[in-house]
Tab-separated table of C-alpha atoms in Angstrom:
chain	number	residue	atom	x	y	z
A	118	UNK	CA	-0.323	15.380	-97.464
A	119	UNK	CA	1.622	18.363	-96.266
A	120	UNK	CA	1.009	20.731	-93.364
A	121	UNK	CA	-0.613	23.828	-95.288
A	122	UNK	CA	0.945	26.980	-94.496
A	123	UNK	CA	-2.159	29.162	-94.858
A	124	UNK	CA	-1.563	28.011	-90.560
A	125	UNK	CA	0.689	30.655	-90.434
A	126	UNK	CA	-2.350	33.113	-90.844
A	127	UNK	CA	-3.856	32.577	-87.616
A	128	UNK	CA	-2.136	34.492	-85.356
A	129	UNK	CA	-4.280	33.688	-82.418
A	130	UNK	CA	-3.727	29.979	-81.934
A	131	UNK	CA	-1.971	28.685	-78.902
A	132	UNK	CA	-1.714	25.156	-80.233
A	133	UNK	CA	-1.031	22.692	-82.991
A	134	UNK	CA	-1.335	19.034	-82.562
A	135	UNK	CA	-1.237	17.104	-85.598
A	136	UNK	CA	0.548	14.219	-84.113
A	137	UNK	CA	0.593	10.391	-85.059
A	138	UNK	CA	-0.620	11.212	-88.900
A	139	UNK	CA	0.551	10.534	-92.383
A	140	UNK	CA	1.672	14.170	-93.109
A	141	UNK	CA	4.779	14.483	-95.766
A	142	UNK	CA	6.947	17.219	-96.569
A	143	UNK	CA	8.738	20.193	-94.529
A	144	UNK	CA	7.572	22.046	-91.767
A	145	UNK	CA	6.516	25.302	-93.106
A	146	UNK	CA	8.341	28.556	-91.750
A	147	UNK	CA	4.435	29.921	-91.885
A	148	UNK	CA	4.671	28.676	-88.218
A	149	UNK	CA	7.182	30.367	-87.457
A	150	UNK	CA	5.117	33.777	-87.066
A	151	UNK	CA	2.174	32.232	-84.860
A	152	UNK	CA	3.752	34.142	-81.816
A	153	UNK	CA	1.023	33.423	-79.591
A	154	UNK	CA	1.594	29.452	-79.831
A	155	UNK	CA	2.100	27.513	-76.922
A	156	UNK	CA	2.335	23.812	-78.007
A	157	UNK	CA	3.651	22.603	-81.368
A	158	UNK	CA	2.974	18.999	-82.063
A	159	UNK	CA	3.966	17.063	-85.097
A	160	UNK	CA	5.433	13.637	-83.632
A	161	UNK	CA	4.445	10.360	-85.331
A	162	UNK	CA	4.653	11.790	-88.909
A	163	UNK	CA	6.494	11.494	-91.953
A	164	UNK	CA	7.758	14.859	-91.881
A	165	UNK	CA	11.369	15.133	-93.982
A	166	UNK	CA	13.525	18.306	-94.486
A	167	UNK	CA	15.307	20.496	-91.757
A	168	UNK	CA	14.041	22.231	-88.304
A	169	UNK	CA	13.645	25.351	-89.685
A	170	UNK	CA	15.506	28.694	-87.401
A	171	UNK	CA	12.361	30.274	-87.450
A	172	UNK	CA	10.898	27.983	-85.225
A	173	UNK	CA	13.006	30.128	-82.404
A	174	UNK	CA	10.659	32.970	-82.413
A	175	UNK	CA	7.972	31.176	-80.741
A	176	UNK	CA	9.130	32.381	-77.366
A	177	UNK	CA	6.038	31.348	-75.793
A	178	UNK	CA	5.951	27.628	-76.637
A	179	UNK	CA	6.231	25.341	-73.920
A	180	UNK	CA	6.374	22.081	-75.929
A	181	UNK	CA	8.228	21.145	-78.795
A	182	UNK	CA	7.316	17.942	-80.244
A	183	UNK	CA	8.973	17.014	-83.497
A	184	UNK	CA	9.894	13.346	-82.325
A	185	UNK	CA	9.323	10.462	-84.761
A	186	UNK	CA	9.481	11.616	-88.348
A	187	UNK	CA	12.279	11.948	-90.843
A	188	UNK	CA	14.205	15.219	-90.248
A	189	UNK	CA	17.492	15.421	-91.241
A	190	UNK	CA	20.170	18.464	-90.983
A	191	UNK	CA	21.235	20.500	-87.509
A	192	UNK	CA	19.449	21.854	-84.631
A	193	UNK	CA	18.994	25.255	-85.079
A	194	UNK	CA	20.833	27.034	-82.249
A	195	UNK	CA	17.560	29.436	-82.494
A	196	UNK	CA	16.088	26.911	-80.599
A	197	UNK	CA	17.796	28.545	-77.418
A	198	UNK	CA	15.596	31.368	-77.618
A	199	UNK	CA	12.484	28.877	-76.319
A	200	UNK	CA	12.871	30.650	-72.780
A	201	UNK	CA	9.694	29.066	-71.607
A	202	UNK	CA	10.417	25.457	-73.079
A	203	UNK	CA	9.595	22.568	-71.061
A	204	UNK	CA	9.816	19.624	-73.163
A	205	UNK	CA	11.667	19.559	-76.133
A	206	UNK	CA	11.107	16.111	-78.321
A	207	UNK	CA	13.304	15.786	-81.797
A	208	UNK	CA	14.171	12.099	-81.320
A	209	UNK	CA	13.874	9.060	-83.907
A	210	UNK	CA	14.974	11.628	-86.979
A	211	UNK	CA	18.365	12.158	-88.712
A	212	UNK	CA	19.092	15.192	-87.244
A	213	UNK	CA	22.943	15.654	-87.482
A	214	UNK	CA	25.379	18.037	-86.441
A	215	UNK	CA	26.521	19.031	-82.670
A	216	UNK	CA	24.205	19.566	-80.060
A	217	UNK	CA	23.738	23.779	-79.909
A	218	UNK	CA	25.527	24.616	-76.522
A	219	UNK	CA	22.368	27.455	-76.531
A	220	UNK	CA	20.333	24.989	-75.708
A	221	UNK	CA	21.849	25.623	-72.417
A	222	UNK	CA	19.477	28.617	-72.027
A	223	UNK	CA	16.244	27.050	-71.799
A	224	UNK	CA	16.046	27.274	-68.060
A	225	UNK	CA	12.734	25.788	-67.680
A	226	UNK	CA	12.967	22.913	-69.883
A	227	UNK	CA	12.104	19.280	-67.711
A	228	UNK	CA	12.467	16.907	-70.587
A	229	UNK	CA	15.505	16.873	-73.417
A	230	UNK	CA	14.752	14.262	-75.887
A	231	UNK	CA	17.293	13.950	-78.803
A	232	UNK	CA	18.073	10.150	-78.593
A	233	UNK	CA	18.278	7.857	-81.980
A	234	UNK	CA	19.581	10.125	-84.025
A	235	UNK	CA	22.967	11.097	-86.199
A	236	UNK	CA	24.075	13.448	-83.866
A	237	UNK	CA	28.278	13.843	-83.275
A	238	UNK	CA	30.419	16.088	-81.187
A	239	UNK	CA	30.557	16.629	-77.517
A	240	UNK	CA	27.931	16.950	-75.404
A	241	UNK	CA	27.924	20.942	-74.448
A	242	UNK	CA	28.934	21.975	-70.999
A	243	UNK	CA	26.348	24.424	-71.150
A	244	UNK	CA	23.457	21.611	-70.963
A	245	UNK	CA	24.956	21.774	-66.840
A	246	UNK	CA	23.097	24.980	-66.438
A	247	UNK	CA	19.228	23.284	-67.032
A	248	UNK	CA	18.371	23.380	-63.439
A	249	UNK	CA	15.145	21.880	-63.853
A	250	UNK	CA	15.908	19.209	-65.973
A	251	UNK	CA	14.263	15.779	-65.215
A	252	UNK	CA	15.174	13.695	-68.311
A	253	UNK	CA	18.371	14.323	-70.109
A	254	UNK	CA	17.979	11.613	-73.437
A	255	UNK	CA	20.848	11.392	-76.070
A	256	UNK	CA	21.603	7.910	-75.912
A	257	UNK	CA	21.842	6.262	-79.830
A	258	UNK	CA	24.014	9.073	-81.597
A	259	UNK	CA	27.396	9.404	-82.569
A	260	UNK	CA	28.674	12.004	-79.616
A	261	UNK	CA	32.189	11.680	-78.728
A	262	UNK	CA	34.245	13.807	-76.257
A	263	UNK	CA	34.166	13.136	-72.186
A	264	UNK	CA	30.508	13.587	-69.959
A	265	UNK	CA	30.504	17.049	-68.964
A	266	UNK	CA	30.663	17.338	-65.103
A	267	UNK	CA	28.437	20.095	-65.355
A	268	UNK	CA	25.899	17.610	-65.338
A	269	UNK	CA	26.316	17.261	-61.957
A	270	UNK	CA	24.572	20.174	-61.563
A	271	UNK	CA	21.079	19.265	-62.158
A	272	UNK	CA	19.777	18.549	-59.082
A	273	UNK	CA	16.053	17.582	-60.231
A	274	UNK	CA	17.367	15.004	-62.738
A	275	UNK	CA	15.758	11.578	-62.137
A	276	UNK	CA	17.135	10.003	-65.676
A	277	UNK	CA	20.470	9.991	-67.636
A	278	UNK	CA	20.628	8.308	-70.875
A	279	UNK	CA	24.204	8.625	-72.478
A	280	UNK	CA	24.496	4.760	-73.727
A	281	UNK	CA	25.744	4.142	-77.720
A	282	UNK	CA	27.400	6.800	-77.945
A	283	UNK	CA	31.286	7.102	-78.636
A	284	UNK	CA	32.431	8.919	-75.006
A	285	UNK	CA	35.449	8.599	-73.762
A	286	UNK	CA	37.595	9.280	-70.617
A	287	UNK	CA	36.349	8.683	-67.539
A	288	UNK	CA	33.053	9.254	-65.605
A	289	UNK	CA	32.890	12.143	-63.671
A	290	UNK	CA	32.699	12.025	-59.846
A	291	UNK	CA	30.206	15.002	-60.043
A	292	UNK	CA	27.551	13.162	-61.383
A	293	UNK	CA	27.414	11.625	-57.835
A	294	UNK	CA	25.604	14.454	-56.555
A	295	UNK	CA	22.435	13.877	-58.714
A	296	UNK	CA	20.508	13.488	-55.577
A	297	UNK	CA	17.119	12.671	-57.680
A	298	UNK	CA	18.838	10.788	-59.795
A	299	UNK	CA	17.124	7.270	-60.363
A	300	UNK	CA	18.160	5.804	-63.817
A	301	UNK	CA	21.645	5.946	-65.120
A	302	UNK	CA	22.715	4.511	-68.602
A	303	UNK	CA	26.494	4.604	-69.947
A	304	UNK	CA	26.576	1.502	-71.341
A	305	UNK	CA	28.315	0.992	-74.952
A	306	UNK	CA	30.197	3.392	-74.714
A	307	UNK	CA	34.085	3.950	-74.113
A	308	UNK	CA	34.799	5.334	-71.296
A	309	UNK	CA	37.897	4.815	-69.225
A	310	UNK	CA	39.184	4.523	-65.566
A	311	UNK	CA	37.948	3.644	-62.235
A	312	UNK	CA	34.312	3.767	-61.409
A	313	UNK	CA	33.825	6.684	-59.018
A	314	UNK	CA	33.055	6.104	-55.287
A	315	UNK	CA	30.756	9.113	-55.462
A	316	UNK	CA	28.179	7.211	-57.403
A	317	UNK	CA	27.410	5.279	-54.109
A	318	UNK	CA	25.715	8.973	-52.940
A	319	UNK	CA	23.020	8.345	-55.065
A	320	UNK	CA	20.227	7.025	-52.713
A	321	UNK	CA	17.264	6.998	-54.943
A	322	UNK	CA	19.245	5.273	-57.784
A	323	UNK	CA	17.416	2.057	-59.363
A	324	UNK	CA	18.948	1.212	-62.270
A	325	UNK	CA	22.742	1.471	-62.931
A	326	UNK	CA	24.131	0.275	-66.149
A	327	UNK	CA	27.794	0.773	-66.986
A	328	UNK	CA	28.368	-2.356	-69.116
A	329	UNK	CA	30.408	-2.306	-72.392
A	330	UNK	CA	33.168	0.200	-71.542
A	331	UNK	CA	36.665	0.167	-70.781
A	332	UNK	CA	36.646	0.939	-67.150
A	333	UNK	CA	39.213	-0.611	-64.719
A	334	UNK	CA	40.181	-0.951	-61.364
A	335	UNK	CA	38.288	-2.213	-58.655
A	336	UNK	CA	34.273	-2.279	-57.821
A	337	UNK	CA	33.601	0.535	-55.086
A	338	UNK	CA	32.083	-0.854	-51.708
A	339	UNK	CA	30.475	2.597	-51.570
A	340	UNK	CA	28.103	1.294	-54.347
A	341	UNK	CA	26.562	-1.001	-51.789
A	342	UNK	CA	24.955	1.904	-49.712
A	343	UNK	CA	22.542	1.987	-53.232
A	344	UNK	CA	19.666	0.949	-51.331
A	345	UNK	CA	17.071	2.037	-53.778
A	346	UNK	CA	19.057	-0.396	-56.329
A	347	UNK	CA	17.107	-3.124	-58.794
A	348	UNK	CA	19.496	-3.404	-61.479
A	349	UNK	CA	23.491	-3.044	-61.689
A	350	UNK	CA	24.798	-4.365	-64.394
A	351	UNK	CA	29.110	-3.444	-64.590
A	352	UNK	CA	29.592	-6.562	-67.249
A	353	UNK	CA	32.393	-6.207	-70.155
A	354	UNK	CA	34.613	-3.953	-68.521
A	355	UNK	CA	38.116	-4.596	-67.871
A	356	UNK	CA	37.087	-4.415	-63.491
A	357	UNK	CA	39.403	-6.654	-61.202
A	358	UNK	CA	39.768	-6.988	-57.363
A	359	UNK	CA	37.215	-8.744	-55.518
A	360	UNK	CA	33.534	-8.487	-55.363
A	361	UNK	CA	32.915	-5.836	-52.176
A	362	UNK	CA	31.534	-7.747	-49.371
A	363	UNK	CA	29.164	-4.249	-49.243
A	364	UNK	CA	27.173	-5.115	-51.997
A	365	UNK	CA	25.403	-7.885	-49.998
A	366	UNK	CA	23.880	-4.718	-48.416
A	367	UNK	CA	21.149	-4.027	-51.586
């Protein structure tokens, strides 16, 4: 059945989980006016029609959980107004549209969820300022346009997931000073150039997956001081040179 919005008259709950259910129909803007709520989760539904603005007024939420249903239209750029945010989940839908550069505000948000969906346009340069961003997922859309070296910026990010996706030019040097950095995931894509030397900074990367691009040139030896590296995987690219003697080092 559908979420009732007679929800929407109790204005002192911090909390709605009606996750993993069988619940149909829109999300009602009812819930939009529960200004005390703190957690909003409705993951693992059936849920259809659009995220609705109104959702932006809850200014004290701290998750956002709309992940797994069958949402379709943008992302409300209301969405920016979520100053406390800390996890934001809208993935497996059919959300479409460009990412909302305002979700470059949410300067507490840790996890950014928005992979298999329709999603297009570039990535916004804005998502650089997240400082505390941990988990940065938009892999499975349609986003075209280069990676944003404002990424480089977030210094507490442990995982990048950019792969199927339609980006092009090349990867940006600056995403060699992810320090925390442990997973990173451009495969199938179609991205261009050399691979950049900075990427051998990142000391607690694991898993490093460039494969399915266009990227030339030759391997760098700096990517065998990657001592915390279990997986590299450069296949289909257009690489040449020889393989660096360095990489017997991981």
């Amino acid at each position: 059945g559908n979420i009732p919005i007679t929800l929407g008259n109790l204005p002192d709950l911090t909390g709605i989980d009606l996750s993993s259910n069988q619940l149909t129909g829109s999300i009602p803007m009812e819930l939009g006016s529960l200004e005390n709520l703190e957690w909003l989760l409705l993951d693992g539904n059936q849920l259809d029609g659009s995220i609705l603005s109104e959702l932006g007024s809850l200014t004290n939420l701290y998750i956002l959980d709309l992940g797994s249903n069958h949402l379709t239209g943008p992302i409300p750029p209301s969405l920016g107004n979520l100053h406390n945010l800390q996890r934001l989940d809208l993935s497996y839908n059919q959300l479409s549209g460009s990412i909302p550069p305002e979700l470059g505000n949410l300067s507490n948000l840790q996890f950014l969820l928005l992979h298999f969906n329709n999603l297009s346009g570039a990535i916004p340069s804005s998502l650089g300022n997240l400082s505390n961003l941990q988990l940065l997922s938009l892999c499975y859309n349609q986003l075209t346009g280069s990676i944003p070296p404002e990424l480089g910026n977030l210094s507490k990010l442990v995982e990048l997931d950019l792969y199927y996706n339609n980006l092009t030019e090349s990867i940006p040097s600056q995403l060699g000073s992810l320090e925390n950095l442990q997973v990173l995931y451009l495969f199938n894509n179609q991205l261009s150039g050399s691979i950049p030397p900075d990427l051998g900074n990142l000391s607690n990367l694991a898993w490093l997956n460039l494969s399915f691009n266009s990227l030339s040139g030759s391997i760098p030896s700096a990517l065998g001081n990657l001592n915390s590296l279990v997986n590299l995987n450069l296949s289909d690219n257009s690489l040449s040179g020889s393989i660096p003697i360095e990489l017997g080092n991981l």
